[in-house]
């Protein structure tokens, strides 16, 4: 296949991303009969247009996790509840847990048994409101300007508050999850806060719906090897999960919904 025009190349790249979930610049250069620099330029233009997310060596589909927290709360409710039920056994009684902003993390907070005693910190007012109704949970609300998109406090004040904590577990929100790209987020300040929260915590848990896997958002949070536990849906590919475990990330599969 030679002499592809720019629009034709980008159309083929989009189709490869849809079918394979990833493209490599080296392979595309051979297929198109152009230099790798030309392919990388194509990928940069597509990323700037929001058509893909560039990663080392190629590109991934862009994460579908768009929308405000209010919008995302109403999506895939049953699936998030199943993830929450699978995540609860990973939370030790008496521990200190940081709940990052996110609709799946809100589902986990709602699912906590009323008798489970712990100290919970969060930068998300919606999660704090859910936790305050749990009589055995002591709630610490991290302050600062609340970002409407994430539903959580971000910025200097939130970072200073987080500096006072050393959680046993960080339940981290994720926009994209990929073996190579790692855990990623759309917002620069959101990613910065998430990185710091994870670095302050003994363990990191990520619970994510299936459409986030094999996708990336623009800002890196941490590599897969730094995620101690990944909670996934029942339809997750066992072969792919084995790859995550090889990177040192334990996987927990949610029960199939009735």
C-alpha positions as MATLAB code, in Angstrom:
seq = 'XXXXXXXXXXXXXXXXXXXXXXXXXXXXXXXXXXXXXXXXXXXXXXXXXXXXXXXXXXXXXXXXXXXXXXXXXXXXXXXXXXXXXXXXXXXXXXXXXXXXXXXXXXXXXXXXXXXXXXXXXXXXXXXXXXXXXXXXXXXXXXXXXXXXXXXXXXXXXXXXXXXXXXXXXXXXXXXXXXXXXXXXXXXXXXXXXXXXXXXXXXXXXXXXXXXXXXXXXXXXXXXXXXXXXXXXXXXXXXXXXXXXXXXXXXXXXXXXXX';
ca = [
       0.000    0.000    0.000;
       1.908    3.058   -1.246;
       1.334    6.776   -1.829;
      -1.324    7.277    0.823;
      -2.592   10.843    1.109;
      -2.736   12.424    4.566;
      -6.496   12.001    4.940;
      -6.291    8.394    3.757;
      -3.497    7.631    6.235;
      -5.433    9.129    9.114;
      -8.552    7.220    8.109;
      -6.613    3.948    8.125;
      -5.050    4.828   11.500;
      -8.485    5.502   12.988;
      -9.728    2.142   11.713;
      -6.664    0.331   13.113;
      -7.281    1.947   16.494;
     -10.903    0.832   16.408;
     -10.029   -2.749   15.478;
      -6.768   -3.325   17.349;
      -6.853   -0.810   20.183;
      -3.305    0.395   19.411;
      -1.079    1.420   16.515;
       2.715    1.419   16.219;
       4.511    4.073   14.195;
       7.057    1.594   12.826;
       4.382   -0.706   11.416;
       2.360    2.158    9.934;
       5.438    3.617    8.241;
       6.061    0.307    6.446;
       2.403   -0.066    5.496;
       2.139    3.474    4.118;
       5.591    3.549    2.533;
       6.529    6.749    4.383;
       9.010    7.691    7.087;
       8.319    7.222   10.785;
       8.578   11.005   11.160;
       5.661   11.361    8.751;
       3.585    8.888   10.761;
       4.489   10.610   14.028;
       3.373   13.906   12.512;
       0.074   12.286   11.506;
      -0.387   11.015   15.047;
       0.392   14.446   16.517;
      -2.238   16.035   14.290;
      -4.796   13.370   15.186;
      -4.063   13.766   18.893;
      -4.460   17.546   18.627;
      -7.852   16.945   16.994;
      -8.880   14.599   19.825;
      -8.866   11.508   17.614;
      -6.244    9.510   19.529;
      -3.772    9.755   22.392;
      -0.092    9.591   21.552;
       2.052    7.204   23.569;
       5.644    6.082   23.197;
       6.036    4.336   19.837;
       2.511    4.942   18.580;
      -0.996    5.815   19.734;
      -3.996    4.554   21.694;
      -7.713    5.312   21.435;
      -8.613    8.313   23.536;
     -10.342    7.475   26.816;
     -14.159    7.668   26.730;
     -14.269    9.013   30.308;
     -15.462   12.501   29.373;
     -18.107   14.574   31.113;
     -18.564   16.063   34.558;
     -18.882   13.938   37.682;
     -22.615   14.688   37.754;
     -22.971   13.323   34.222;
     -20.816   10.263   34.874;
     -22.659    9.278   38.056;
     -25.680    8.305   35.963;
     -23.720    6.099   33.527;
     -23.209    2.311   33.870;
     -24.633    2.380   37.393;
     -25.034   -1.396   37.757;
     -21.536   -2.057   36.449;
     -19.986    0.429   38.875;
     -21.923   -1.141   41.737;
     -20.494   -4.546   40.771;
     -16.979   -3.074   40.808;
     -17.713   -1.519   44.189;
     -18.763   -4.860   45.680;
     -15.521   -6.415   44.412;
     -13.437   -3.558   45.826;
     -14.906   -3.577   49.345;
     -13.015   -6.739   50.531;
      -9.753   -4.967   49.638;
     -10.432   -2.329   52.328;
      -9.122   -3.348   55.743;
     -11.025   -2.466   58.912;
      -9.277    0.191   60.952;
      -7.253    1.475   57.999;
      -6.922    4.983   56.601;
      -8.254    5.163   53.045;
      -8.090    7.992   50.527;
     -11.042    8.098   48.115;
     -10.123   10.013   44.979;
     -12.866   11.865   43.098;
     -14.731    9.715   40.565;
     -18.094    8.096   39.914;
     -16.847    4.529   40.489;
     -15.160    5.621   43.726;
     -18.439    7.209   44.802;
     -20.096    3.824   44.209;
     -17.456    2.219   46.448;
     -18.113    4.779   49.188;
     -21.852    4.123   48.957;
     -21.281    0.354   49.143;
     -19.197    0.423   52.347;
     -20.851   -1.721   55.035;
     -22.168    0.436   57.878;
     -20.158   -1.597   60.406;
     -16.805   -1.166   58.625;
     -14.691    1.138   60.801;
     -12.046    3.231   59.093;
     -10.734    6.734   58.567;
     -11.631    8.022   55.115;
     -10.142   11.065   53.417;
     -11.421   12.466   50.145;
     -11.125   15.528   47.955;
     -14.651   14.966   46.597;
     -17.593   16.593   48.444;
     -20.018   14.030   46.961;
     -17.957   11.162   48.387;
     -17.643   12.923   51.767;
     -21.442   13.295   51.833;
     -21.859    9.556   51.153;
     -19.321    8.618   53.838;
     -20.735   10.892   56.521;
     -23.785    8.613   56.705;
     -21.529    5.676   57.675;
     -21.420    5.798   61.511;
     -18.159    3.818   61.793;
     -16.267    6.051   59.328;
     -14.301    9.131   60.371;
     -14.310   11.526   57.428;
     -11.560   13.982   56.447;
     -12.480   16.386   53.657;
      -9.558   17.744   51.654;
     -10.244   21.366   50.770;
      -9.564   23.889   48.081;
     -11.214   24.962   44.850;
     -13.547   22.234   43.584;
     -13.080   21.397   39.924;
     -16.489   20.903   38.325;
     -15.222   18.403   35.788;
     -13.662   15.977   38.273;
     -15.888   16.807   41.235;
     -12.831   17.087   43.478;
     -10.671   19.744   45.086;
      -7.422   20.336   43.230;
      -4.523   22.746   43.398;
      -2.181   24.020   46.102;
      -4.594   23.781   49.068;
      -5.563   20.208   48.228;
      -1.897   19.228   47.886;
      -1.064   20.802   51.268;
      -3.939   18.936   52.918;
      -2.829   15.674   51.328;
       0.675   16.244   52.657;
      -0.663   15.677   56.183;
      -1.903   12.184   55.352;
      -0.256    8.783   54.863;
      -3.127    6.512   53.800;
      -2.909    2.739   53.941;
      -4.855    2.605   50.679;
      -5.463    5.081   47.861;
      -8.573    4.322   45.801;
      -7.493    6.178   42.696;
      -9.718    7.469   39.923;
      -8.581    6.754   36.362;
      -9.610    8.049   32.943;
      -7.479    5.562   31.000;
      -5.789    2.260   31.898;
      -3.172    0.662   29.667;
      -0.212   -1.676   30.133;
       2.226    0.726   28.498;
       0.641    4.132   29.111;
      -0.271    3.235   32.688;
      -2.960    5.126   34.607;
      -3.822    8.445   32.963;
      -6.104   11.461   33.454;
      -7.501   14.244   31.295;
      -6.702   17.201   33.555;
      -3.162   18.411   34.291;
      -3.915   19.455   37.888;
      -6.051   16.366   38.435;
      -3.145   14.134   37.353;
      -0.759   16.082   39.587;
      -2.994   15.629   42.624;
      -3.587   11.945   41.882;
       0.167   11.317   41.558;
       0.806   12.963   44.895;
      -2.032   11.117   46.640;
      -0.705    7.813   45.298;
       2.833    8.647   46.411;
       1.594    9.324   49.955;
      -0.184    5.939   50.148;
       1.099    2.462   51.000;
      -1.063    0.800   48.332;
      -3.022    1.947   45.286;
      -6.266    0.403   44.033;
      -7.942    1.287   40.738;
     -11.456    0.137   39.867;
     -12.328    0.806   36.230;
     -15.066   -0.073   33.780;
     -14.028   -2.084   30.723;
     -14.157    0.730   28.159;
     -11.275    2.518   29.912;
      -8.842   -0.355   29.277;
      -6.456    0.000   26.374;
      -7.125    3.756   26.258;
      -5.183    6.783   27.414;
      -5.747   10.375   28.473;
      -3.155   13.145   28.020;
      -1.609   13.210   31.497;
       0.260   10.359   33.147;
      -0.430    9.453   36.777;
       1.568    6.279   37.423;
       2.771    3.095   35.691;
       0.825   -0.130   36.067;
       3.585   -1.613   38.251;
       2.791    1.022   40.906;
      -0.866   -0.045   41.074;
      -1.140   -2.804   43.682;
      -4.697   -3.869   42.805;
      -6.848   -3.494   39.709;
     -10.581   -4.194   40.046;
     -12.134   -5.095   36.694;
     -15.443   -6.160   35.239;
     -16.456   -9.749   34.589;
     -15.900   -9.439   30.826;
     -12.190   -8.588   31.181;
      -9.910  -10.656   28.910;
      -8.022  -13.242   31.055;
      -4.997  -13.041   28.760;
      -4.758   -9.280   29.221;
      -5.255   -9.634   32.980;
      -2.315  -12.048   33.064;
      -0.199   -9.332   31.427;
      -1.185   -6.911   34.187;
      -0.257   -9.462   36.848;
       3.135   -9.927   35.201;
       3.688   -6.192   35.779;
       3.056   -6.706   39.498;
      -0.574   -5.568   39.545;
      -2.977   -7.920   41.312;
      -6.358   -8.236   39.580;
      -9.783   -8.703   41.159;
     -12.697   -9.594   38.879;
     -16.198   -8.403   39.780;
     -19.032  -10.889   39.819;
     -21.229  -11.123   36.763;
     -24.390   -9.039   37.031;
     -27.656  -10.929   37.110;
];
